CSV table of C-alpha atoms in Angstrom, one decimal:
chain,number,residue,atom,x,y,z
A,1,MET,CA,42.2,-68.6,179.3
A,2,ARG,CA,41.2,-71.7,177.6
A,3,ALA,CA,38.0,-70.8,177.4
A,4,ALA,CA,39.1,-67.7,175.7
A,5,VAL,CA,41.2,-69.9,173.4
A,6,LEU,CA,38.3,-72.2,172.4
A,7,PHE,CA,36.3,-69.1,171.5
A,8,LEU,CA,39.0,-67.4,169.1
A,9,CYS,CA,39.2,-70.8,167.5
A,10,ALA,CA,35.4,-71.0,167.0
A,11,LEU,CA,35.4,-67.9,165.0
A,12,PRO,CA,35.7,-67.8,161.4
A,13,LEU,CA,38.9,-67.1,160.1
A,14,MET,CA,39.3,-63.8,158.2
A,15,ALA,CA,41.1,-62.8,155.2
A,16,ALA,CA,41.8,-60.0,152.8
A,17,ILE,CA,40.2,-60.4,149.4
A,18,ASN,CA,42.0,-57.5,147.5
A,19,GLY,CA,42.7,-57.1,143.9
A,20,THR,CA,42.6,-54.7,140.9
A,21,VAL,CA,40.0,-54.0,138.1
A,22,VAL,CA,41.8,-53.9,134.8
A,23,ASN,CA,40.1,-52.4,131.6
A,24,LYS,CA,41.1,-54.6,128.9
A,25,THR,CA,39.9,-52.0,126.3
A,26,SER,CA,42.2,-49.3,127.5
A,27,GLY,CA,44.9,-51.8,128.8
A,28,LYS,CA,45.0,-49.6,132.1
A,29,PRO,CA,43.7,-50.3,135.7
A,30,GLN,CA,40.1,-48.9,135.9
A,31,ALA,CA,39.0,-46.3,138.8
A,32,GLY,CA,35.5,-45.7,140.0
A,33,VAL,CA,34.2,-49.5,139.5
A,34,THR,CA,31.6,-50.7,141.8
A,35,VAL,CA,32.6,-54.0,143.0
A,36,ASN,CA,30.6,-56.4,145.2
A,37,LEU,CA,31.6,-59.4,147.4
A,38,THR,CA,29.3,-62.2,147.9
A,39,LYS,CA,29.6,-65.2,150.2
A,40,ILE,CA,28.6,-68.4,148.7
A,41,GLN,CA,27.6,-70.8,151.6
A,42,SER,CA,24.1,-72.0,152.0
A,43,GLY,CA,22.9,-69.2,149.5
A,44,MET,CA,24.4,-65.9,148.6
A,45,ASP,CA,25.0,-63.3,151.3
A,46,SER,CA,26.3,-60.0,150.6
A,47,ALA,CA,29.5,-59.6,151.8
A,48,GLY,CA,30.7,-56.1,151.2
A,49,LYS,CA,30.7,-53.5,148.6
A,50,THR,CA,33.4,-50.7,147.5
A,51,VAL,CA,34.6,-48.6,144.6
A,52,THR,CA,38.2,-48.8,142.9
A,53,ASP,CA,40.5,-46.2,143.8
A,54,ALA,CA,42.7,-44.4,141.4
A,55,ALA,CA,44.9,-47.3,140.6
A,56,GLY,CA,41.9,-49.6,140.0
A,57,LYS,CA,42.4,-51.1,143.3
A,58,PHE,CA,39.9,-52.7,146.1
A,59,GLN,CA,40.0,-54.8,149.1
A,60,PHE,CA,37.5,-56.5,151.6
A,61,GLU,CA,38.0,-58.4,154.5
A,62,SER,CA,35.8,-61.6,154.6
A,63,ASP,CA,35.5,-65.1,156.0
A,64,ASP,CA,38.1,-67.3,154.9
A,65,SER,CA,36.1,-70.5,155.1
A,66,ALA,CA,33.8,-70.2,152.5
A,67,PRO,CA,33.9,-69.5,148.7
A,68,HIS,CA,33.3,-65.9,147.4
A,69,LEU,CA,31.9,-64.2,144.5
A,70,VAL,CA,33.7,-60.8,143.4
A,71,GLN,CA,31.7,-58.9,140.8
A,72,ALA,CA,32.9,-55.5,139.0
A,73,HIS,CA,30.3,-53.6,137.7
A,74,TRP,CA,31.2,-51.5,134.4
A,75,GLN,CA,29.3,-49.5,131.9
A,76,GLY,CA,26.0,-51.5,132.8
A,77,VAL,CA,27.7,-55.1,132.4
A,78,THR,CA,28.9,-57.3,135.3
A,79,TYR,CA,32.0,-59.1,135.4
A,80,ASN,CA,32.5,-62.1,137.9
A,81,VAL,CA,35.3,-64.0,139.6
A,82,GLN,CA,35.0,-66.8,142.0
A,83,VAL,CA,37.7,-67.0,145.0
A,84,PRO,CA,37.9,-70.5,146.6
A,85,PRO,CA,37.9,-70.6,150.3
A,86,GLY,CA,41.1,-71.5,152.5
A,87,ALA,CA,43.2,-69.2,150.1
A,88,GLY,CA,44.5,-66.5,153.1
A,89,VAL,CA,45.4,-63.4,151.3
A,90,ARG,CA,43.6,-63.6,148.2
A,91,PRO,CA,44.9,-61.0,145.1
A,92,VAL,CA,42.2,-61.0,142.7
A,93,GLU,CA,42.3,-59.2,139.2
A,94,ILE,CA,39.1,-58.5,137.2
A,95,ASP,CA,38.9,-57.7,133.4
A,96,VAL,CA,36.5,-55.4,132.4
A,97,PHE,CA,35.7,-53.5,128.8
A,98,ASP,CA,34.1,-50.7,127.3
A,99,VAL,CA,30.7,-51.1,126.2
A,100,SER,CA,29.2,-50.5,122.8
A,101,ALA,CA,25.6,-50.4,121.8
A,102,THR,CA,26.3,-51.7,118.3
A,103,ALA,CA,27.6,-55.1,117.4
A,104,GLY,CA,30.9,-54.0,116.1
A,105,ALA,CA,33.1,-56.9,115.3
A,106,VAL,CA,30.6,-59.6,116.6
A,107,GLN,CA,29.4,-62.6,114.4
A,108,PHE,CA,26.9,-65.3,114.8
A,109,SER,CA,29.4,-68.0,113.9
A,110,GLN,CA,26.8,-71.1,114.6
A,111,HIS,CA,23.2,-71.9,114.9
A,112,MET,CA,21.8,-75.2,115.3
A,113,ILE,CA,18.4,-76.0,115.5
A,114,LEU,CA,17.2,-79.4,117.0
A,115,VAL,CA,13.6,-80.8,116.1
A,116,GLU,CA,11.9,-83.6,118.0
A,117,THR,CA,8.5,-84.8,118.4
A,118,ASP,CA,6.6,-87.6,119.9
A,119,GLY,CA,3.5,-87.1,117.6
A,120,LYS,CA,1.8,-84.8,120.3
A,121,ASP,CA,4.2,-81.9,120.8
A,122,LEU,CA,7.0,-80.7,118.3
A,123,ILE,CA,9.7,-79.5,120.4
A,124,VAL,CA,12.6,-77.0,118.9
A,125,ASN,CA,15.7,-76.5,120.6
A,126,GLU,CA,17.9,-73.7,119.1
A,127,THR,CA,21.5,-72.7,120.2
A,128,VAL,CA,23.1,-69.6,118.8
A,129,ILE,CA,26.9,-68.8,119.3
A,130,ALA,CA,27.9,-65.4,119.4
A,131,THR,CA,31.8,-64.6,118.7
A,132,ASN,CA,33.1,-61.6,119.9
A,133,PRO,CA,37.1,-60.9,118.8
A,134,SER,CA,37.5,-57.6,119.9
A,135,GLN,CA,38.1,-56.2,123.2
A,136,ILE,CA,34.6,-53.9,123.7
A,137,THR,CA,31.5,-55.7,125.2
A,138,TRP,CA,28.4,-54.9,123.1
A,139,ASN,CA,25.4,-54.6,125.2
A,140,ASN,CA,21.7,-53.1,124.0
A,141,PRO,CA,19.1,-53.2,126.6
A,142,GLN,CA,16.7,-51.3,124.4
A,143,SER,CA,17.0,-53.8,121.5
A,144,GLY,CA,18.9,-56.6,122.6
A,145,THR,CA,21.9,-58.7,121.4
A,146,LEU,CA,20.2,-61.8,119.8
A,147,ARG,CA,17.1,-61.4,117.9
A,148,PHE,CA,15.0,-64.4,116.7
A,149,PHE,CA,11.9,-65.6,115.5
A,150,VAL,CA,9.2,-67.8,117.0
A,151,PRO,CA,6.1,-69.4,115.2
A,152,ALA,CA,2.5,-68.2,116.0
A,153,GLU,CA,1.9,-71.6,117.2
A,154,ALA,CA,4.5,-71.5,119.7
A,155,ARG,CA,4.9,-68.2,121.6
A,156,ALA,CA,3.0,-68.8,124.6
A,157,ASN,CA,5.8,-71.1,125.3
A,158,ILE,CA,9.1,-69.9,124.8
A,159,LEU,CA,12.3,-70.6,127.4
A,160,ALA,CA,15.5,-68.9,127.0
A,161,ARG,CA,18.9,-68.8,128.6
A,162,ALA,CA,22.4,-67.3,128.1
A,163,SER,CA,26.0,-68.2,129.1
A,164,SER,CA,28.9,-65.7,129.1
A,165,PRO,CA,32.4,-67.1,128.2
A,166,GLY,CA,33.0,-69.4,130.7
A,167,GLY,CA,29.6,-68.9,132.6
A,168,MET,CA,26.7,-71.0,133.7
A,169,PRO,CA,23.5,-70.9,131.9
A,170,LEU,CA,21.3,-67.8,133.0
A,171,GLU,CA,17.6,-67.7,132.1
A,172,ARG,CA,16.5,-64.6,130.4
A,173,GLU,CA,13.0,-63.3,129.4
A,174,ALA,CA,12.4,-63.3,125.7
A,175,LYS,CA,10.9,-59.8,124.8
A,176,GLN,CA,8.7,-59.1,121.5
A,177,SER,CA,10.0,-56.6,119.3
A,178,GLY,CA,7.7,-57.5,116.2
A,179,ALA,CA,5.3,-59.9,114.6
A,180,GLY,CA,7.0,-63.2,115.8
A,181,VAL,CA,10.4,-61.7,116.5
A,182,TYR,CA,11.7,-61.6,120.2
A,183,PHE,CA,14.9,-60.5,121.5
A,184,LEU,CA,17.2,-61.2,124.7
A,185,ASP,CA,19.0,-58.6,126.8
A,186,PHE,CA,22.3,-60.0,127.2
A,187,PRO,CA,25.7,-58.7,126.6
A,188,VAL,CA,27.9,-60.4,124.2
A,189,LYS,CA,31.6,-60.2,126.1
A,190,PRO,CA,34.7,-60.8,124.2
A,191,GLY,CA,34.9,-64.4,123.5
A,192,GLU,CA,31.9,-66.9,122.9
A,193,THR,CA,28.5,-66.2,124.3
A,194,ARG,CA,26.0,-68.7,123.9
A,195,PHE,CA,22.1,-68.5,123.5
A,196,ASP,CA,19.7,-71.5,124.0
A,197,LEU,CA,16.4,-71.3,122.9
A,198,SER,CA,13.6,-73.6,123.3
A,199,TYR,CA,9.8,-73.8,122.2
A,200,LYS,CA,6.8,-76.3,121.7
A,201,MET,CA,3.9,-76.3,119.6
A,202,PRO,CA,1.3,-79.0,118.9
A,203,ALA,CA,2.2,-81.6,116.2
A,204,GLY,CA,0.6,-82.0,113.0
A,205,SER,CA,0.4,-85.1,110.2
A,206,PRO,CA,2.7,-83.9,109.0
A,207,SER,CA,4.2,-80.8,111.2
A,208,VAL,CA,5.6,-77.8,109.5
A,209,LEU,CA,8.1,-75.6,111.1
A,210,SER,CA,8.4,-72.1,109.4
A,211,GLY,CA,10.8,-69.8,110.6
A,212,LYS,CA,13.5,-67.2,109.5
A,213,VAL,CA,16.7,-66.1,110.6
A,214,VAL,CA,16.7,-62.4,111.8
A,215,HIS,CA,20.0,-62.0,113.2
A,216,ALA,CA,23.1,-61.3,111.3
A,217,PRO,CA,23.9,-64.1,108.8
A,218,GLY,CA,26.1,-67.2,109.8
A,219,PRO,CA,25.8,-70.7,109.5
A,220,VAL,CA,22.5,-72.6,110.3
A,221,ARG,CA,22.2,-76.2,110.9
A,222,LEU,CA,19.4,-78.3,111.3
A,223,VAL,CA,19.3,-81.7,113.6
A,224,VAL,CA,16.5,-84.5,113.4
A,225,PRO,CA,16.5,-87.7,115.3
A,226,GLN,CA,16.2,-91.2,113.9
A,227,GLY,CA,12.9,-91.8,113.0
A,228,ILE,CA,11.7,-88.1,111.9
A,229,THR,CA,12.4,-86.9,108.4
A,230,VAL,CA,12.3,-83.5,106.7
A,231,GLU,CA,11.7,-81.9,103.5
A,232,GLY,CA,12.1,-78.2,102.5
A,233,ASP,CA,13.6,-75.6,100.2
A,234,GLY,CA,17.0,-75.1,100.8
A,235,LEU,CA,17.6,-77.9,103.1
A,236,THR,CA,21.0,-79.8,102.1
A,237,PRO,CA,21.9,-83.0,103.9
A,238,LEU,CA,25.1,-83.0,105.6
A,239,GLY,CA,25.2,-86.9,106.8
A,240,ASN,CA,24.2,-88.9,109.7
A,241,GLU,CA,25.7,-88.8,113.1
A,242,PRO,CA,27.1,-92.7,113.4
A,243,GLN,CA,26.3,-93.2,116.9
A,244,THR,CA,22.4,-91.8,117.2
A,245,GLN,CA,22.0,-91.7,113.4
A,246,ALA,CA,20.3,-88.2,113.6
A,247,SER,CA,20.4,-86.5,110.5
A,248,ILE,CA,22.3,-82.9,110.1
A,249,PHE,CA,21.2,-80.5,107.2
A,250,GLU,CA,22.4,-77.0,106.5
A,251,VAL,CA,19.9,-74.6,106.2
A,252,LYS,CA,20.6,-72.3,103.6
A,253,ASN,CA,17.6,-69.8,103.1
A,254,ALA,CA,17.0,-67.2,105.9
A,255,GLN,CA,13.3,-67.8,105.7
A,256,TYR,CA,12.5,-71.5,105.7
A,257,LYS,CA,9.4,-74.0,105.8
A,258,ILE,CA,10.2,-77.2,106.9
A,259,THR,CA,7.7,-80.7,106.5
A,260,ILE,CA,8.4,-82.9,109.4
A,261,ASN,CA,6.9,-86.7,109.2
A,262,GLY,CA,7.5,-89.2,112.1
A,263,THR,CA,8.4,-89.2,115.5
A,264,GLY,CA,11.9,-89.3,117.2
A,265,SER,CA,14.0,-88.0,120.3
A,266,LEU,CA,17.4,-87.8,120.8
A,267,ARG,CA,16.7,-89.0,124.7
A,268,PRO,CA,16.6,-92.6,124.5
A,269,ALA,CA,20.2,-92.9,122.7
A,270,ALA,CA,21.4,-90.5,125.4
A,271,GLY,CA,19.9,-92.2,128.0
A,272,ALA,CA,21.4,-95.6,126.8
A,273,ALA,CA,25.0,-93.8,126.8
A,274,ALA,CA,24.6,-92.3,130.1
A,275,GLY,CA,23.3,-94.8,131.9
A,276,ALA,CA,22.4,-93.4,135.4
A,277,THR,CA,21.1,-90.2,133.5
A,278,SER,CA,17.6,-89.4,134.8
A,279,GLU,CA,14.9,-87.3,132.6
A,280,GLU,CA,15.6,-84.3,134.9
A,281,ASP,CA,18.9,-84.1,133.5
A,282,GLY,CA,17.6,-83.9,130.2
A,283,PRO,CA,18.9,-85.3,126.8
A,284,ARG,CA,22.7,-85.7,126.6
A,285,ILE,CA,24.9,-86.7,123.6
A,286,VAL,CA,28.6,-87.1,123.4
A,287,GLU,CA,28.8,-85.7,119.5
A,288,ILE,CA,26.9,-85.1,116.7
A,289,LEU,CA,29.0,-85.1,113.7
A,290,PRO,CA,28.4,-86.4,110.0
A,291,PRO,CA,30.4,-89.1,108.7
A,292,GLY,CA,34.1,-88.3,107.6
A,293,TYR,CA,33.9,-85.0,109.5
A,294,GLN,CA,36.8,-82.6,109.3
A,295,ARG,CA,38.3,-80.1,111.6
A,296,GLY,CA,35.4,-77.5,110.5
A,297,TRP,CA,33.0,-79.9,112.1
A,298,LYS,CA,34.4,-79.6,115.6
A,299,TRP,CA,32.2,-76.6,116.5
A,300,ALA,CA,29.2,-79.2,116.5
A,301,LEU,CA,30.3,-81.2,119.6
A,302,GLY,CA,30.2,-78.2,121.9
A,303,LEU,CA,27.1,-76.9,120.2
A,304,MET,CA,24.8,-80.3,120.7
A,305,ILE,CA,26.3,-80.4,124.3
A,306,ALA,CA,25.1,-77.2,124.8
A,307,ILE,CA,21.9,-77.8,123.5
A,308,LEU,CA,21.0,-81.2,125.1
A,309,ALA,CA,22.7,-80.5,128.4
A,310,LEU,CA,20.3,-77.8,129.2
A,311,SER,CA,17.3,-80.2,129.9
A,312,PHE,CA,14.8,-77.9,128.0
A,313,ALA,CA,13.3,-80.9,126.1
A,314,ALA,CA,12.8,-82.7,129.2
A,315,GLN,CA,11.1,-80.2,131.1
A,316,TRP,CA,8.5,-79.9,128.0
A,317,MET,CA,8.2,-83.7,127.9
A,318,LYS,CA,7.3,-84.1,131.7
A,319,ASP,CA,4.4,-81.7,131.0
A,320,PRO,CA,1.7,-84.6,129.9
A,321,GLU,CA,-0.8,-82.1,129.4
A,322,GLY,CA,1.0,-79.3,127.5
A,323,GLY,CA,0.0,-77.0,129.7
A,324,SER,CA,1.6,-74.0,131.3
A,325,LYS,CA,5.4,-73.0,131.1
A,326,PRO,CA,8.0,-75.2,133.3
A,327,THR,CA,10.0,-72.9,135.8
A,328,ALA,CA,13.6,-73.6,136.7
């Protein structure tokens, strides 16, 4: 008897994970949605698959000792909810949205360009924020949601990541659609979607960055570390960030040519501030704000953290031969 009790105690505790998929576009529970359950413990293990009933309901039985990921797939887009361990019967609500192949109300609300160079390589990091105020997801696998330009010298060295609202960065393939123009296939859900791009090219004396903004119009800012000076038509100085002395410029022209002199990186300043931060963590900085910033500049804080925390620059800097593209 005791052995049987011990055996039962050793078994994983099972609990129900049930919930409802709600279509926020229609405001009603959504039937016919494919729902997957994944157990997250020393990897990602499939724990079940079902389809919502007429009331949008679903249910799974799974191990209660591990966290789980519930994924609802609707009209080609996946929506995720994480379920913590030890919660017993765990009701879950997953919001999904109808999909449109056109941008609709989506705006590219911010675009930041960070330029760094050690005299050998010119490293460019860009972050673009797409804001979707609607209740419809924009998704277009054929032509993408973000279009961007990469100079010819850098086209063999493109890294790209994208993040859904509240999600983690995911690596995406940059697909070419024209001469120097690429796109990312990534859904823009309601809220803010972040795209992070990085590429490098040989530095010159001086270096020249020729580019153009090919997505829908929105504010574009250029950031350069201390030690680097830039010149170009359509560049308006916006001041220096007090802690790092990084210079910030507004880029007014959709097509630009920027002459870059000197060398500089934000990583040394970030390392001094972070203390134990290693090169593998990538450059980090608390804020990039011009003197006397007002409320409208608060976006710069989140954007610069988004750019600098992704370790793109650190990956490039760690390649002493300037060779093959790094992998995550």
